[in-house]
mmCIF file of C-alpha atoms in Angstrom:
data_model
loop_
_atom_site.group_PDB
_atom_site.id
_atom_site.type_symbol
_atom_site.label_atom_id
_atom_site.label_comp_id
_atom_site.label_asym_id
_atom_site.label_seq_id
_atom_site.Cartn_x
_atom_site.Cartn_y
_atom_site.Cartn_z
ATOM 1 C CA MET A 1 79.610 175.910 75.410
ATOM 2 C CA GLN A 2 81.588 178.817 76.857
ATOM 3 C CA ASP A 3 82.664 181.715 74.632
ATOM 4 C CA PRO A 4 86.287 180.958 73.567
ATOM 5 C CA TYR A 5 87.284 184.634 73.928
ATOM 6 C CA LEU A 6 86.000 184.686 77.509
ATOM 7 C CA THR A 7 87.946 181.504 78.250
ATOM 8 C CA LEU A 8 91.113 183.084 76.843
ATOM 9 C CA ILE A 9 90.734 186.362 78.750
ATOM 10 C CA ARG A 10 90.117 184.425 82.002
ATOM 11 C CA CYS A 11 93.504 182.723 81.470
ATOM 12 C CA LEU A 12 95.280 186.041 80.897
ATOM 13 C CA LEU A 13 93.861 188.104 83.766
ATOM 14 C CA PRO A 14 94.437 187.648 87.510
ATOM 15 C CA GLU A 15 92.245 184.855 88.871
ATOM 16 C CA GLY A 16 88.696 185.896 89.803
ATOM 17 C CA ILE A 17 88.912 189.443 88.432
ATOM 18 C CA LEU A 18 86.084 188.911 85.898
ATOM 19 C CA GLU A 19 83.675 188.123 88.730
ATOM 20 C CA TYR A 20 83.821 191.782 89.752
ATOM 21 C CA PHE A 21 85.087 193.669 86.673
ATOM 22 C CA ASN A 22 84.082 194.080 83.034
ATOM 23 C CA VAL A 23 86.723 194.499 80.342
ATOM 24 C CA THR A 24 85.608 197.680 78.558
ATOM 25 C CA HIS A 25 88.519 198.299 76.164
ATOM 26 C CA VAL A 26 91.737 196.683 75.007
ATOM 27 C CA LEU A 27 94.297 199.072 73.533
ATOM 28 C CA GLN A 28 97.495 197.940 71.818
ATOM 29 C CA GLY A 29 100.284 200.429 71.197
ATOM 30 C CA PRO A 30 104.043 200.954 71.362
ATOM 31 C CA ALA A 31 103.929 200.770 75.177
ATOM 32 C CA GLY A 32 102.179 197.376 75.066
ATOM 33 C CA LEU A 33 98.648 196.328 75.965
ATOM 34 C CA GLN A 34 96.309 198.386 78.125
ATOM 35 C CA LEU A 35 93.294 196.516 79.471
ATOM 36 C CA GLN A 36 90.533 198.828 80.718
ATOM 37 C CA LEU A 37 88.530 197.277 83.580
ATOM 38 C CA GLU A 38 85.438 198.736 85.303
ATOM 39 C CA GLU A 39 84.082 197.343 88.551
ATOM 40 C CA LYS A 40 80.590 195.892 88.147
ATOM 41 C CA ASN A 41 77.730 197.530 90.026
ATOM 42 C CA LEU A 42 77.592 194.738 92.625
ATOM 43 C CA LEU A 43 77.259 196.060 96.162
ATOM 44 C CA PRO A 44 79.709 194.390 98.603
ATOM 45 C CA GLU A 45 78.016 191.447 100.303
ATOM 46 C CA VAL A 46 78.156 192.924 103.822
ATOM 47 C CA TYR A 47 75.862 195.751 102.621
ATOM 48 C CA HIS A 48 73.252 193.600 100.833
ATOM 49 C CA GLY A 49 69.715 194.546 101.777
ATOM 50 C CA GLN A 50 70.647 198.182 102.419
ATOM 51 C CA ARG A 51 69.520 200.981 100.131
ATOM 52 C CA SER A 52 72.412 202.080 97.966
ATOM 53 C CA GLU A 53 73.180 204.393 95.062
ATOM 54 C CA SER A 54 76.112 203.942 92.709
ATOM 55 C CA LYS A 55 78.135 207.152 92.800
ATOM 56 C CA GLY A 56 80.490 206.547 89.908
ATOM 57 C CA PHE A 57 84.114 205.605 90.151
ATOM 58 C CA LEU A 58 87.253 206.399 92.089
ATOM 59 C CA PRO A 59 90.242 207.713 90.101
ATOM 60 C CA GLU A 60 91.642 205.053 87.781
ATOM 61 C CA ILE A 61 94.660 203.085 88.961
ATOM 62 C CA LYS A 62 97.196 201.461 86.634
ATOM 63 C CA LEU A 63 98.899 198.203 87.529
ATOM 64 C CA GLN A 64 101.607 196.333 85.691
ATOM 65 C CA ASP A 65 100.771 192.673 85.086
ATOM 66 C CA PHE A 66 102.570 189.728 83.489
ATOM 67 C CA PRO A 67 103.822 190.430 79.964
ATOM 68 C CA ILE A 68 101.960 188.678 77.140
ATOM 69 C CA ARG A 69 103.970 187.569 74.108
ATOM 70 C CA GLY A 70 106.714 190.071 74.914
ATOM 71 C CA GLN A 71 104.320 193.000 75.344
ATOM 72 C CA GLN A 72 104.077 194.936 78.565
ATOM 73 C CA VAL A 73 100.574 194.670 80.068
ATOM 74 C CA THR A 74 98.917 197.436 82.073
ATOM 75 C CA LEU A 75 95.608 196.909 83.874
ATOM 76 C CA CYS A 76 93.697 200.221 84.017
ATOM 77 C CA ILE A 77 91.211 199.693 86.839
ATOM 78 C CA LYS A 78 88.213 201.861 87.693
ATOM 79 C CA ARG A 79 86.828 200.986 91.125
ATOM 80 C CA ARG A 80 83.224 201.806 91.952
ATOM 81 C CA ARG A 81 81.877 203.647 94.982
ATOM 82 C CA TRP A 82 78.400 203.616 96.514
ATOM 83 C CA HIS A 83 76.421 205.924 98.795
ATOM 84 C CA LEU A 84 74.267 204.410 101.549
ATOM 85 C CA PRO A 85 71.476 206.991 102.014
ATOM 86 C CA ASP A 86 70.298 205.601 105.377
ATOM 87 C CA SER A 87 73.699 206.024 107.065
ATOM 88 C CA GLY A 88 75.181 208.708 104.781
ATOM 89 C CA GLU A 89 78.235 206.489 104.326
ATOM 90 C CA VAL A 90 80.211 206.283 101.060
ATOM 91 C CA ILE A 91 81.699 202.816 100.612
ATOM 92 C CA THR A 92 83.990 200.925 98.248
ATOM 93 C CA ARG A 93 84.885 197.266 97.980
ATOM 94 C CA ASP A 94 88.018 196.290 99.969
ATOM 95 C CA TRP A 95 90.475 195.051 97.313
ATOM 96 C CA LYS A 96 93.773 193.342 97.882
ATOM 97 C CA LEU A 97 94.831 193.662 94.214
ATOM 98 C CA VAL A 98 97.932 195.730 94.854
ATOM 99 C CA GLN A 99 100.865 194.195 96.668
ATOM 100 C CA GLN A 100 101.713 196.322 99.707
ATOM 101 C CA GLY A 101 103.998 199.190 98.662
ATOM 102 C CA THR A 102 103.940 198.507 94.891
ATOM 103 C CA ARG A 103 101.895 199.549 91.856
ATOM 104 C CA MET A 104 101.563 196.053 90.383
ATOM 105 C CA THR A 105 99.307 193.069 90.998
ATOM 106 C CA SER A 106 100.166 190.778 93.903
ATOM 107 C CA GLU A 107 100.679 187.866 91.490
ATOM 108 C CA PHE A 108 103.159 189.858 89.385
ATOM 109 C CA ALA A 109 105.026 191.110 92.468
ATOM 110 C CA ALA A 110 105.374 187.523 93.749
ATOM 111 C CA PHE A 111 106.639 186.427 90.325
ATOM 112 C CA LEU A 112 109.289 189.163 90.290
ATOM 113 C CA LYS A 113 110.357 188.401 93.839
ATOM 114 C CA ALA A 114 110.880 184.716 92.926
ATOM 115 C CA ALA A 115 112.601 185.546 89.624
ATOM 116 C CA LEU A 116 114.995 188.094 91.122
ATOM 117 C CA GLY A 117 115.585 186.055 94.275
#
């Protein structure tokens, strides 16, 4: 049987995000909910088999997501970076989380576009 809290959080977050991110903190305050997400240490598939070293995280980005029960929701996302010693390259996963030109998730931007017509 699946953990009921995990089932609930999967329904609240953008689809597929828990495959690559861990929820590290949930903060509730006057500004709403802040969900802290850290990218898992899973090397992008195209680099599998290559030597790699996790080199921490890029600066955190904050994205507005759908409100929950009248509370504003902010996703605070820390993306990981890796060093490939053999090539000297520093890589990150290519994410399409942010709608072009906005600071909110693609799903939320599409929702607003439909709602505001």
